[in-house]
Amino acid sequence: MTTANDKNELIEALEGCGAVKFGDFTLASGKKSKYYIDIKKASSNPSTLKIIAKQAASMIKKVDIDIIGGVALGGVPIATAVSLETGLPLLLIRKATKDYGTGGRFVGDATKGDRIILLEDVTTSGGSVIEAIGAIREAGCIVEKVITVVDREDGATDNLAEIDVELIPLVRASELLEKCGL
C-alpha cells in the first residue's frame, strides 16, 4: 500500500510530465473517456520513472518474488526500472510468440516454479495482463500480484481476483482525478 505522501508525489509527477490529459478519448477497450493517462509520457521521463520504480520497489520488498515481469509494451520500461531498483531479474512478456530468431514469448529467463510479479502501466479491465498471466502460468511460473501505476477502476481488480491475482495500484484514477480537481 502506498502512503498518501507517495500518492501525492506520484500524482504531481504524472501531472508535471503531461501524462494526465482531459478531453474526449477512445481507450484501447473501445470505451470512451473524458480523461487519458499517457503513461508513456511518464515512463519516458527519467524523474517520473524513478518515482514509479522506487514506489513499486518498496512494495515488492514486502513480498517473496524471484522475477520482475513487464507486459509489452507499456510495462517494459516500468519493469526495467523496477528491476534496476530491486536488483531482481527481468522477464518481458510479448503479446505474441515470435516466430523468428530464437522465437518465444518471453525475453529473459524463468523456470518452472519462479514467482513473478508483473508491472503494468495502466489497467482498465485487465485484459492484456490477464492474457500475459495465462502464458506465464502455462510455462509453470507463479503470478499472484500485479502492480499497476494507475488503475482506472473499471473492472481490473475484480477480473484479476477471479484468477486469484491481486491488483496493487500505485494510484487509483479516482485519487488522481480528485487531486486534479475533477
CSV table of C-alpha atoms in Angstrom, one decimal:
chain,number,residue,atom,x,y,z
A,1,MET,CA,0.0,0.0,0.0
A,2,THR,CA,1.4,3.4,-0.9
A,3,THR,CA,1.2,6.2,1.6
A,4,ALA,CA,-0.7,9.5,1.0
A,5,ASN,CA,2.7,11.3,0.5
A,6,ASP,CA,3.7,8.7,-2.1
A,7,LYS,CA,0.4,9.1,-4.0
A,8,ASN,CA,0.7,12.8,-3.9
A,9,GLU,CA,4.3,12.7,-5.2
A,10,LEU,CA,3.3,10.4,-8.0
A,11,ILE,CA,0.2,12.4,-9.0
A,12,GLU,CA,2.3,15.6,-9.1
A,13,ALA,CA,4.9,13.8,-11.2
A,14,LEU,CA,2.2,12.5,-13.6
A,15,GLU,CA,0.7,15.9,-14.0
A,16,GLY,CA,4.1,17.6,-14.3
A,17,CYS,CA,5.3,15.4,-17.1
A,18,GLY,CA,2.0,15.8,-19.0
A,19,ALA,CA,0.7,12.3,-18.6
A,20,VAL,CA,-2.8,13.4,-17.4
A,21,LYS,CA,-4.9,14.6,-20.3
A,22,PHE,CA,-8.5,15.8,-20.4
A,23,GLY,CA,-10.8,15.8,-23.4
A,24,ASP,CA,-12.6,13.1,-25.4
A,25,PHE,CA,-10.6,9.9,-25.8
A,26,THR,CA,-11.3,6.3,-27.0
A,27,LEU,CA,-9.5,3.7,-24.9
A,28,ALA,CA,-7.9,0.5,-26.2
A,29,SER,CA,-11.0,-1.3,-24.9
A,30,GLY,CA,-13.2,0.9,-27.2
A,31,LYS,CA,-14.7,2.7,-24.3
A,32,LYS,CA,-15.0,6.5,-24.3
A,33,SER,CA,-13.3,8.6,-21.6
A,34,LYS,CA,-13.1,12.2,-20.5
A,35,TYR,CA,-9.5,11.7,-19.4
A,36,TYR,CA,-6.5,9.8,-20.6
A,37,ILE,CA,-3.4,8.7,-18.7
A,38,ASP,CA,-0.5,8.7,-21.1
A,39,ILE,CA,1.9,6.6,-19.0
A,40,LYS,CA,4.4,6.6,-22.0
A,41,LYS,CA,5.0,10.2,-21.1
A,42,ALA,CA,5.7,9.2,-17.5
A,43,SER,CA,7.9,6.2,-18.4
A,44,SER,CA,10.0,8.3,-20.8
A,45,ASN,CA,10.5,11.0,-18.2
A,46,PRO,CA,13.5,9.9,-16.0
A,47,SER,CA,12.4,11.7,-12.8
A,48,THR,CA,8.8,10.4,-13.0
A,49,LEU,CA,10.0,6.8,-13.9
A,50,LYS,CA,12.3,6.9,-10.9
A,51,ILE,CA,9.4,7.8,-8.6
A,52,ILE,CA,7.4,4.9,-10.1
A,53,ALA,CA,10.3,2.5,-9.7
A,54,LYS,CA,11.0,3.5,-6.1
A,55,GLN,CA,7.4,3.2,-5.1
A,56,ALA,CA,6.9,-0.2,-6.8
A,57,ALA,CA,10.2,-1.5,-5.4
A,58,SER,CA,9.2,-0.6,-1.8
A,59,MET,CA,6.0,-2.7,-2.3
A,60,ILE,CA,8.0,-5.6,-3.8
A,61,LYS,CA,10.4,-5.8,-0.9
A,62,LYS,CA,7.4,-6.9,1.2
A,63,VAL,CA,6.6,-10.0,-0.9
A,64,ASP,CA,8.6,-13.1,-1.9
A,65,ILE,CA,9.4,-12.6,-5.6
A,66,ASP,CA,12.0,-14.1,-7.9
A,67,ILE,CA,11.5,-12.1,-11.1
A,68,ILE,CA,10.1,-8.7,-12.2
A,69,GLY,CA,7.8,-9.1,-15.2
A,70,GLY,CA,6.7,-6.5,-17.7
A,71,VAL,CA,4.0,-6.8,-20.4
A,72,ALA,CA,4.9,-5.3,-23.8
A,73,LEU,CA,4.8,-2.5,-24.5
A,74,GLY,CA,3.7,-0.3,-21.6
A,75,GLY,CA,5.0,-2.4,-18.8
A,76,VAL,CA,8.5,-2.8,-20.3
A,77,PRO,CA,10.2,0.5,-19.2
A,78,ILE,CA,8.4,0.3,-15.8
A,79,ALA,CA,9.5,-3.3,-15.1
A,80,THR,CA,13.0,-2.5,-16.3
A,81,ALA,CA,13.3,0.5,-13.9
A,82,VAL,CA,11.9,-1.7,-11.1
A,83,SER,CA,14.4,-4.5,-11.9
A,84,LEU,CA,17.2,-2.0,-11.7
A,85,GLU,CA,15.8,-0.6,-8.4
A,86,THR,CA,15.4,-4.0,-6.8
A,87,GLY,CA,18.2,-5.9,-8.3
A,88,LEU,CA,15.8,-8.7,-9.3
A,89,PRO,CA,16.0,-10.3,-12.8
A,90,LEU,CA,13.7,-9.1,-15.5
A,91,LEU,CA,11.2,-11.0,-17.7
A,92,LEU,CA,9.5,-9.3,-20.6
A,93,ILE,CA,6.3,-10.8,-21.9
A,94,ARG,CA,5.5,-10.3,-25.6
A,95,LYS,CA,1.9,-10.0,-26.8
A,96,ALA,CA,2.5,-13.0,-29.1
A,97,THR,CA,5.1,-15.7,-29.7
A,98,LYS,CA,7.9,-14.5,-32.0
A,99,ASP,CA,8.4,-17.0,-34.9
A,100,TYR,CA,11.9,-15.8,-36.0
A,101,GLY,CA,15.3,-15.6,-34.3
A,102,THR,CA,15.2,-17.5,-31.1
A,103,GLY,CA,11.4,-17.3,-31.0
A,104,GLY,CA,9.4,-17.5,-27.9
A,105,ARG,CA,7.0,-15.4,-25.9
A,106,PHE,CA,9.4,-14.3,-23.2
A,107,VAL,CA,12.6,-12.2,-23.1
A,108,GLY,CA,14.7,-13.2,-20.1
A,109,ASP,CA,14.8,-16.4,-18.1
A,110,ALA,CA,12.2,-18.0,-16.0
A,111,THR,CA,11.9,-21.6,-14.8
A,112,LYS,CA,9.0,-23.6,-13.5
A,113,GLY,CA,8.1,-22.5,-10.0
A,114,ASP,CA,9.6,-19.0,-10.3
A,115,ARG,CA,7.4,-16.3,-8.6
A,116,ILE,CA,6.9,-13.4,-10.9
A,117,ILE,CA,5.3,-10.0,-10.1
A,118,LEU,CA,4.0,-8.2,-13.1
A,119,LEU,CA,4.3,-4.4,-13.6
A,120,GLU,CA,1.7,-2.7,-15.7
A,121,ASP,CA,1.3,0.9,-16.8
A,122,VAL,CA,-2.5,1.5,-16.7
A,123,THR,CA,-5.2,-1.1,-16.0
A,124,THR,CA,-8.7,-0.8,-17.2
A,125,SER,CA,-10.3,-4.2,-17.4
A,126,GLY,CA,-7.0,-6.0,-17.0
A,127,GLY,CA,-7.4,-7.9,-20.3
A,128,SER,CA,-3.8,-7.7,-21.5
A,129,VAL,CA,-2.2,-8.5,-18.2
A,130,ILE,CA,-4.7,-11.5,-17.7
A,131,GLU,CA,-3.6,-12.8,-21.1
A,132,ALA,CA,0.1,-12.5,-20.1
A,133,ILE,CA,-0.6,-14.2,-16.7
A,134,GLY,CA,-2.1,-17.2,-18.7
A,135,ALA,CA,1.1,-17.5,-20.7
A,136,ILE,CA,3.3,-17.3,-17.6
A,137,ARG,CA,1.3,-19.8,-15.7
A,138,GLU,CA,1.3,-22.1,-18.8
A,139,ALA,CA,5.1,-22.0,-18.5
A,140,GLY,CA,4.8,-23.3,-14.9
A,141,CYS,CA,5.6,-20.0,-13.2
A,142,ILE,CA,3.6,-18.4,-10.4
A,143,VAL,CA,1.9,-15.0,-10.6
A,144,GLU,CA,-0.2,-13.8,-7.6
A,145,LYS,CA,0.3,-10.0,-7.8
A,146,VAL,CA,0.3,-7.2,-10.4
A,147,ILE,CA,1.4,-3.7,-9.6
A,148,THR,CA,-0.1,-1.0,-11.9
A,149,VAL,CA,0.9,2.6,-11.9
A,150,VAL,CA,-2.7,3.7,-12.4
A,151,ASP,CA,-5.9,1.6,-12.0
A,152,ARG,CA,-8.7,3.2,-14.0
A,153,GLU,CA,-11.1,1.3,-11.6
A,154,ASP,CA,-13.0,-0.2,-14.5
A,155,GLY,CA,-13.0,-3.9,-13.6
A,156,ALA,CA,-9.3,-5.0,-13.5
A,157,THR,CA,-9.3,-5.6,-9.7
A,158,ASP,CA,-12.3,-7.9,-9.9
A,159,ASN,CA,-11.2,-9.6,-13.2
A,160,LEU,CA,-7.8,-10.3,-11.7
A,161,ALA,CA,-9.3,-11.6,-8.4
A,162,GLU,CA,-11.3,-14.1,-10.5
A,163,ILE,CA,-7.9,-15.7,-11.4
A,164,ASP,CA,-6.5,-15.4,-7.9
A,165,VAL,CA,-4.3,-12.4,-8.6
A,166,GLU,CA,-4.2,-9.2,-6.5
A,167,LEU,CA,-4.0,-5.9,-8.3
A,168,ILE,CA,-1.9,-3.3,-6.4
A,169,PRO,CA,-2.3,0.2,-7.8
A,170,LEU,CA,0.3,2.9,-7.0
A,171,VAL,CA,-2.6,5.3,-7.5
A,172,ARG,CA,-6.3,4.9,-8.5
A,173,ALA,CA,-8.0,7.0,-11.1
A,174,SER,CA,-10.4,8.4,-8.5
A,175,GLU,CA,-7.5,9.7,-6.4
A,176,LEU,CA,-5.7,11.1,-9.4
A,177,LEU,CA,-8.9,12.9,-10.7
A,178,GLU,CA,-9.7,14.2,-7.2
A,179,LYS,CA,-6.2,15.8,-7.0
A,180,CYS,CA,-6.6,17.2,-10.5
A,181,GLY,CA,-9.8,18.9,-9.5
A,182,LEU,CA,-12.4,16.6,-11.1
